[in-house]
Every structure is written in C-alpha cells, then in structure tokens.
C-alpha cells in the first residue's frame, strides 16, 4: 500500500513514496532528463529501489507533476494548430485587449499568437449573449477548412464561437464534423475547456489547450507504458494547477490544467503543513534549481489566480488562460540561477539558469558560470561532502573559480561576491513574496512561512526575519517537497460558468439552482456515484454596476442578498482598498470547487525523548555572514537526530539529505512532535 509521487523540475526530478501501513517513507532525486522527462522519472524510481528499498509491486497510487505543458508553451514546441471561429472574429487572438503594459515603449509589439493568421478560419454562425441562435451554423463553410487542414498537415484544431459559453450547440456540431473528417487531428471546442465570457481569453485558452493536447497525450502514454514495464500497474494521477489531482485521462482532456503542475504540488504540501500546525494563513516559498515560487494559503485554502497569464511580465501582457491556477508568483531565482555582470558592470542573478546540464560549477559537470548554489557553498552553508545525502560531492574550488569571474571585475573578495549574489537573490524573493501578500491585501505578519526546495531552507530564516512572519517553517523533506505535496493533494475539479444578473433575492434562488447543476457535473466528473464524499466550496464573482471587472467572494447556500453583499464589499475592499456601500451589485460568474475526499500523506510522530535528553552537534562549520560579522563558527545538527519538543538557539546549521537549514543569531528553532522545524525570533532563552 505505497503511495508514490514524482515531480519533474527544471534541474531535478524528485520522488517520494509513503507506505500507508507502516509509515515508511522512500525518497530519491535524479537529474532531470530534458529531452525525455519520463527517463528521469524512471531513474528516480530505480534510485529509490536501490537506496531505500522501494517495492514497486506494492505501489497502489502514483501521482505525477512536471513541466511538460509549460515547457511546450514557453518554448513554442506545441503542435501545428488551427483555429475555427465565428465570421469576423479571426483576429481576436491577435488584437487581444489592445493593452500596452510598457506604456512609453513605442516599439512595443504584442506577443505573436500561437496560431498564424493563415490558419485562423471563419464560419458563418451567430448566437446572442443569452445563447439564442441568431444565424444557424453554415455547414458548407467547413468543407474548404477541412481541405486546408489536410493540406497544411494540421495536428490540432481549436473551435471558438461567439457566446458559446451560453450555448455550445454550434461548437458541438462543428467539433463532431471536424473529428469525423479529420480522425487523426485533435479537436478542442472552447466550451469543453472554459464556460466563461470574454472572447479573447476564451480563444487563447482553447488554442493553448489544443496546442499541447497531442503532446501531453503522447507523454502520458509513454510514461504509463514505461511504468507498467517497471511493475507499477496502479491508478495514475496528474498534479493539476488548482492544487488537486486528476486521472491521466482527465488531464489529457484538459492539459492546460497542468500548466503549473509542479509548483502546485508544493502549495498543496504547504496547506497540509499549515493544517498540521493549526495555521490557516500560510505563505509558501519553494526555491528549486531553476526558479523560486511563492504563494499564499488563505483561510486554509490555496488562493487561485483569477487572471492568470502565461509569460506575463512588467512589460509583456502575456497570454491569459481561463483555467483555475493557484496564485503563484515565479521568478528566475533558483539554486542554478546564473550570476553575471551586465553592460553597466552591475551584478545580476537570473533568470538564466544552469539547469541540470551542465548545472552549477560546483556540480563538476562542466558548468563554468557562477550560480546561487555556488555562492551558498562558498559562504559555508552547504557541506560539499554531505550535500544531497552524500550522493553528489560538490567542488568548492570550482565554485570559487566561477565566482571569481564576477568578483575580480568588481574588485571584491570571492566571499563578498558570494554574499552579493545571495543578497540580490534575497531581494528578488522578498519582492515576489510581497506580490502575493501585501499587493493582494494580506499582511505577511499574520502568516506562517513554509519554505522548501533544495536551496530554500538555506535562505529561509533571513527572508522570514525581513518579512516579520509569525514563524519560519521547514517541512519534512524540504528538497523534494513538491513531490511530498502531491501525496497531500486530493482529486479536485473546478467548474466556472458565466451568468449575468443583478443581485436580488430572486436572483439568489436561481443562483442556487445553477450551483445544483454544477454539483451534478462534479458528481459525474468523479464517477463515484451520488453518495461520493465530495466537499463543495461556492464562490461568486460580482462587481459594482458600471465596473468592467469584479472580484470573487465566498457564497453560502443560505445567504440572503444582504449577507452576500457584505461579503462582496469586504472582498472588494481588500482587493481595491475601497467599497461602494450604496452601489448596485451585479453577479457575473459562478465558481464551484469540488474536492473528492480521499487519503493523504500523514505526518508520523517522532519517538519520544527522555527528560533532559538533547541532540548534540555532529560537527562545526564556519559560515561567512558578510564583512561586518565575518566568519562565524556554527554547530551542525542532523535533522534525523532532533527530538520532539527540543529547542536550539542560533546561529546553527541543520543538515538532512535534501536540504540544509541555516538558523541565524537571535533565533530559536523548535522541533514539533511530527518533526516540523519552527524558527522564531528569540524572545527568551531556549530550553
């Protein structure tokens, strides 16, 4: 009865296995195999078999997350895709919203659409905003489109008809005809992916879903075949961007739901840790090899980004998609992020990463450029002999040689250059963490700060101190925490539907009936029958009359108009810092979150320690804290030897197989009865 999860990152592929009967845990890491990610998954399984005694024959559950979808989109390596749309709307995909985020850049160009204009086809049909047919679908218009798709060797077709969110009849008819005429082509109708209004966003969602669908189908088929050959014949699940899991078949139908698959696993894990600690407000940070990802868990639930955009930056509008995605801010500041001097001689870190090949210079695999990992090693936080449980010996001299390439031009020592690299990464992470807290109307001082990733715990305590969080928390197995989090995730589906109405008592009755319909869809989705144990959460997007965009507020099935209005006012004030108490309110969108209750990974209790028994340091190591403090001798503790309830004062280092935690001076580390490390500012003497 082993539950197994693997997470494919930009640098490492992580594995966690959990035996539900004995509580035994199996962990492994392998370098990500970029050209064939499934090979890295199999390498991690082999490593767990050899080093941890993983019994693949006992695996009854397999969850998988990774970067297949996001890589195909960002690298533009999807399939050749066409678009069929309502006559007059072929250019919606290119016009977008007409926004220019880089306002004063007169050379600005909108991002290139994923379907070129010559492959965007129009057909005559029309619905009104209520879904009533104004002009029937002209079937003859499809004949030349079919011929052209054959000629152009199209592999996927997206269909977007105006107002199909209100009535998908024309899309269903068109999809059936295209599928029959082009049996080798993937056909994706927009209503099957999104039933929300706003034509540009829905068009882009349908196009991107079609663009990656054949790729994810092939990937999962190949992975499933390889797993079966290794004896894993259990149900297979994919980690979704909404913080839940779905079957491989469900993921293939809507592959865009996997766009933030890996990072969402870490958020699910952080929510589980918050639950164990009794904390409903959790700020999570995962510092991987390529990027750092942060998110907020509010009221015990991951926050969803209702306006998610791929490749969005301060100067790029990105590509909006209408799929539920955990609100994650991701920056190019991971352990493998490369430090360099720009044209003005200023030190920069990231977003370019050394990845898994060749990796940081200290890996000894041919990398020559300095990275954040090289800097952390150089200042003494990492131990070159025990890194990754001793499976990978780090070369401190090669790290120093790489950092010298920026230290020498700057006229500073190698150690000070390493501190400068860490400082710049630190500032980038602070900015990202404020984006998901302060700029969303949340105070980080109210949150527990859960930090994971191979490099995260080495930087965590200073970040927590600067944010003044309630506590900095290092979860079990932080270096493979996204995979651990996948075992804390449950099957989940989100159903959104646009419905426009003024907020009245009569409207709430109809709203409740519409939620009944969405609940029926959720029951059918999970295919467990009407007695299935499903948790439902209801949200309604609303706006003040005259506004363009709205905010989501929690909805109670027993709400009256006044109680929901008050909840909406509070949500609007948190998002925009004001409320209009006397303005009319309009409902725009319904959102049903459905979670199928199921087993999740538990946190086994540590063995009780006797009175007065205290773990002893296994070594001491000098750590460089900058020019003022210089080198400081720090005791080194092994996490596996720390007992429940024990407390320690910093500065100190805690080592484990997947990460190294640095505790600063005037901080106290406490070990919970389940082995979670909690670090707070010292308000008294540790026991």
PDB file of N, CA and C in Angstrom, residues 379-416:
ATOM      1  N   UNK A 379      30.051  30.384   0.938  1.00  0.00           N
ATOM      2  CA  UNK A 379      29.984  31.024   2.264  1.00  0.00           C
ATOM      3  C   UNK A 379      29.874  30.007   3.386  1.00  0.00           C
ATOM      4  N   UNK A 380      29.867  28.706   3.056  1.00  0.00           N
ATOM      5  CA  UNK A 380      29.962  27.669   4.084  1.00  0.00           C
ATOM      6  C   UNK A 380      28.661  27.053   4.541  1.00  0.00           C
ATOM      7  N   UNK A 381      27.519  27.451   3.960  1.00  0.00           N
ATOM      8  CA  UNK A 381      26.246  26.879   4.414  1.00  0.00           C
ATOM      9  C   UNK A 381      26.134  25.425   3.973  1.00  0.00           C
ATOM     10  N   UNK A 382      26.410  25.152   2.709  1.00  0.00           N
ATOM     11  CA  UNK A 382      26.412  23.771   2.217  1.00  0.00           C
ATOM     12  C   UNK A 382      27.718  23.087   2.591  1.00  0.00           C
ATOM     13  N   UNK A 383      27.623  21.802   2.890  1.00  0.00           N
ATOM     14  CA  UNK A 383      28.803  20.969   3.112  1.00  0.00           C
ATOM     15  C   UNK A 383      29.064  20.195   1.823  1.00  0.00           C
ATOM     16  N   UNK A 384      30.225  20.367   1.196  1.00  0.00           N
ATOM     17  CA  UNK A 384      30.473  19.683  -0.083  1.00  0.00           C
ATOM     18  C   UNK A 384      30.430  18.170   0.012  1.00  0.00           C
ATOM     19  N   UNK A 385      30.675  17.625   1.207  1.00  0.00           N
ATOM     20  CA  UNK A 385      30.732  16.164   1.343  1.00  0.00           C
ATOM     21  C   UNK A 385      29.382  15.541   1.631  1.00  0.00           C
ATOM     22  N   UNK A 386      28.459  16.296   2.232  1.00  0.00           N
ATOM     23  CA  UNK A 386      27.174  15.709   2.645  1.00  0.00           C
ATOM     24  C   UNK A 386      26.000  16.219   1.824  1.00  0.00           C
ATOM     25  N   UNK A 387      26.245  17.045   0.825  1.00  0.00           N
ATOM     26  CA  UNK A 387      25.164  17.588   0.004  1.00  0.00           C
ATOM     27  C   UNK A 387      24.378  16.453  -0.643  1.00  0.00           C
ATOM     28  N   UNK A 388      23.052  16.592  -0.651  1.00  0.00           N
ATOM     29  CA  UNK A 388      22.151  15.576  -1.216  1.00  0.00           C
ATOM     30  C   UNK A 388      22.414  14.207  -0.598  1.00  0.00           C
ATOM     31  N   UNK A 389      22.616  14.217   0.720  1.00  0.00           N
ATOM     32  CA  UNK A 389      22.836  12.956   1.418  1.00  0.00           C
ATOM     33  C   UNK A 389      24.140  12.283   1.061  1.00  0.00           C
ATOM     34  N   UNK A 390      25.088  13.050   0.527  1.00  0.00           N
ATOM     35  CA  UNK A 390      26.376  12.485   0.140  1.00  0.00           C
ATOM     36  C   UNK A 390      26.388  11.852  -1.229  1.00  0.00           C
ATOM     37  N   UNK A 391      25.254  11.912  -1.946  1.00  0.00           N
ATOM     38  CA  UNK A 391      25.184  11.286  -3.270  1.00  0.00           C
ATOM     39  C   UNK A 391      25.848  12.137  -4.338  1.00  0.00           C
ATOM     40  N   UNK A 392      26.085  13.414  -4.052  1.00  0.00           N
ATOM     41  CA  UNK A 392      26.696  14.313  -5.026  1.00  0.00           C
ATOM     42  C   UNK A 392      27.739  15.164  -4.311  1.00  0.00           C
ATOM     43  N   UNK A 393      29.010  14.908  -4.571  1.00  0.00           N
ATOM     44  CA  UNK A 393      30.080  15.672  -3.930  1.00  0.00           C
ATOM     45  C   UNK A 393      30.259  16.992  -4.659  1.00  0.00           C
ATOM     46  N   UNK A 394      30.208  18.089  -3.912  1.00  0.00           N
ATOM     47  CA  UNK A 394      30.358  19.416  -4.502  1.00  0.00           C
ATOM     48  C   UNK A 394      31.827  19.841  -4.495  1.00  0.00           C
ATOM     49  N   UNK A 395      32.206  20.569  -5.529  1.00  0.00           N
ATOM     50  CA  UNK A 395      33.588  21.022  -5.678  1.00  0.00           C
ATOM     51  C   UNK A 395      33.661  22.497  -5.285  1.00  0.00           C
ATOM     52  N   UNK A 396      34.189  22.760  -4.103  1.00  0.00           N
ATOM     53  CA  UNK A 396      34.234  24.123  -3.588  1.00  0.00           C
ATOM     54  C   UNK A 396      35.191  25.003  -4.384  1.00  0.00           C
ATOM     55  N   UNK A 397      36.273  24.408  -4.886  1.00  0.00           N
ATOM     56  CA  UNK A 397      37.235  25.192  -5.658  1.00  0.00           C
ATOM     57  C   UNK A 397      36.637  25.648  -6.983  1.00  0.00           C
ATOM     58  N   UNK A 398      35.894  24.769  -7.641  1.00  0.00           N
ATOM     59  CA  UNK A 398      35.265  25.158  -8.908  1.00  0.00           C
ATOM     60  C   UNK A 398      34.210  26.235  -8.685  1.00  0.00           C
ATOM     61  N   UNK A 399      33.522  26.162  -7.558  1.00  0.00           N
ATOM     62  CA  UNK A 399      32.563  27.218  -7.230  1.00  0.00           C
ATOM     63  C   UNK A 399      33.286  28.547  -7.045  1.00  0.00           C
ATOM     64  N   UNK A 400      34.418  28.521  -6.313  1.00  0.00           N
ATOM     65  CA  UNK A 400      35.182  29.750  -6.089  1.00  0.00           C
ATOM     66  C   UNK A 400      35.733  30.309  -7.398  1.00  0.00           C
ATOM     67  N   UNK A 401      36.209  29.429  -8.271  1.00  0.00           N
ATOM     68  CA  UNK A 401      36.738  29.882  -9.570  1.00  0.00           C
ATOM     69  C   UNK A 401      35.641  30.554 -10.393  1.00  0.00           C
ATOM     70  N   UNK A 402      34.446  29.993 -10.337  1.00  0.00           N
ATOM     71  CA  UNK A 402      33.338  30.579 -11.095  1.00  0.00           C
ATOM     72  C   UNK A 402      32.967  31.949 -10.532  1.00  0.00           C
ATOM     73  N   UNK A 403      32.891  32.056  -9.204  1.00  0.00           N
ATOM     74  CA  UNK A 403      32.529  33.334  -8.584  1.00  0.00           C
ATOM     75  C   UNK A 403      33.611  34.375  -8.813  1.00  0.00           C
ATOM     76  N   UNK A 404      34.859  33.940  -8.962  1.00  0.00           N
ATOM     77  CA  UNK A 404      35.953  34.880  -9.235  1.00  0.00           C
ATOM     78  C   UNK A 404      35.736  35.643 -10.534  1.00  0.00           C
ATOM     79  N   UNK A 405      34.968  35.079 -11.473  1.00  0.00           N
ATOM     80  CA  UNK A 405      34.723  35.760 -12.753  1.00  0.00           C
ATOM     81  C   UNK A 405      33.897  37.030 -12.580  1.00  0.00           C
ATOM     82  N   UNK A 406      33.155  37.136 -11.470  1.00  0.00           N
ATOM     83  CA  UNK A 406      32.444  38.383 -11.185  1.00  0.00           C
ATOM     84  C   UNK A 406      33.117  39.154 -10.054  1.00  0.00           C
ATOM     85  N   UNK A 407      33.803  38.453  -9.154  1.00  0.00           N
ATOM     86  CA  UNK A 407      34.454  39.125  -8.021  1.00  0.00           C
ATOM     87  C   UNK A 407      35.613  39.992  -8.482  1.00  0.00           C
ATOM     88  N   UNK A 408      36.424  39.475  -9.403  1.00  0.00           N
ATOM     89  CA  UNK A 408      37.610  40.210  -9.858  1.00  0.00           C
ATOM     90  C   UNK A 408      37.247  41.521 -10.538  1.00  0.00           C
ATOM     91  N   UNK A 409      36.309  41.537 -11.499  1.00  0.00           N
ATOM     92  CA  UNK A 409      35.934  42.834 -12.096  1.00  0.00           C
ATOM     93  C   UNK A 409      35.334  43.811 -11.086  1.00  0.00           C
ATOM     94  N   UNK A 410      34.674  43.295 -10.054  1.00  0.00           N
ATOM     95  CA  UNK A 410      34.070  44.159  -9.046  1.00  0.00           C
ATOM     96  C   UNK A 410      35.076  44.627  -8.005  1.00  0.00           C
ATOM     97  N   UNK A 411      36.256  43.997  -7.992  1.00  0.00           N
ATOM     98  CA  UNK A 411      37.289  44.382  -7.048  1.00  0.00           C
ATOM     99  C   UNK A 411      36.981  44.001  -5.615  1.00  0.00           C
ATOM    100  N   UNK A 412      36.269  42.870  -5.425  1.00  0.00           N
ATOM    101  CA  UNK A 412      35.936  42.409  -4.081  1.00  0.00           C
ATOM    102  C   UNK A 412      36.382  40.966  -3.930  1.00  0.00           C
ATOM    103  N   UNK A 413      36.358  40.474  -2.692  1.00  0.00           N
ATOM    104  CA  UNK A 413      36.775  39.096  -2.438  1.00  0.00           C
ATOM    105  C   UNK A 413      35.730  38.120  -2.965  1.00  0.00           C
ATOM    106  N   UNK A 414      36.139  36.882  -3.102  1.00  0.00           N
ATOM    107  CA  UNK A 414      35.217  35.846  -3.568  1.00  0.00           C
ATOM    108  C   UNK A 414      34.074  35.666  -2.574  1.00  0.00           C
ATOM    109  N   UNK A 415      34.386  35.731  -1.275  1.00  0.00           N
ATOM    110  CA  UNK A 415      33.347  35.566  -0.265  1.00  0.00           C
ATOM    111  C   UNK A 415      32.329  36.704  -0.322  1.00  0.00           C
ATOM    112  N   UNK A 416      32.824  37.946  -0.498  1.00  0.00           N
ATOM    113  CA  UNK A 416      31.905  39.083  -0.572  1.00  0.00           C
ATOM    114  C   UNK A 416      31.080  39.040  -1.858  1.00  0.00           C
TER     115      UNK A 416
END
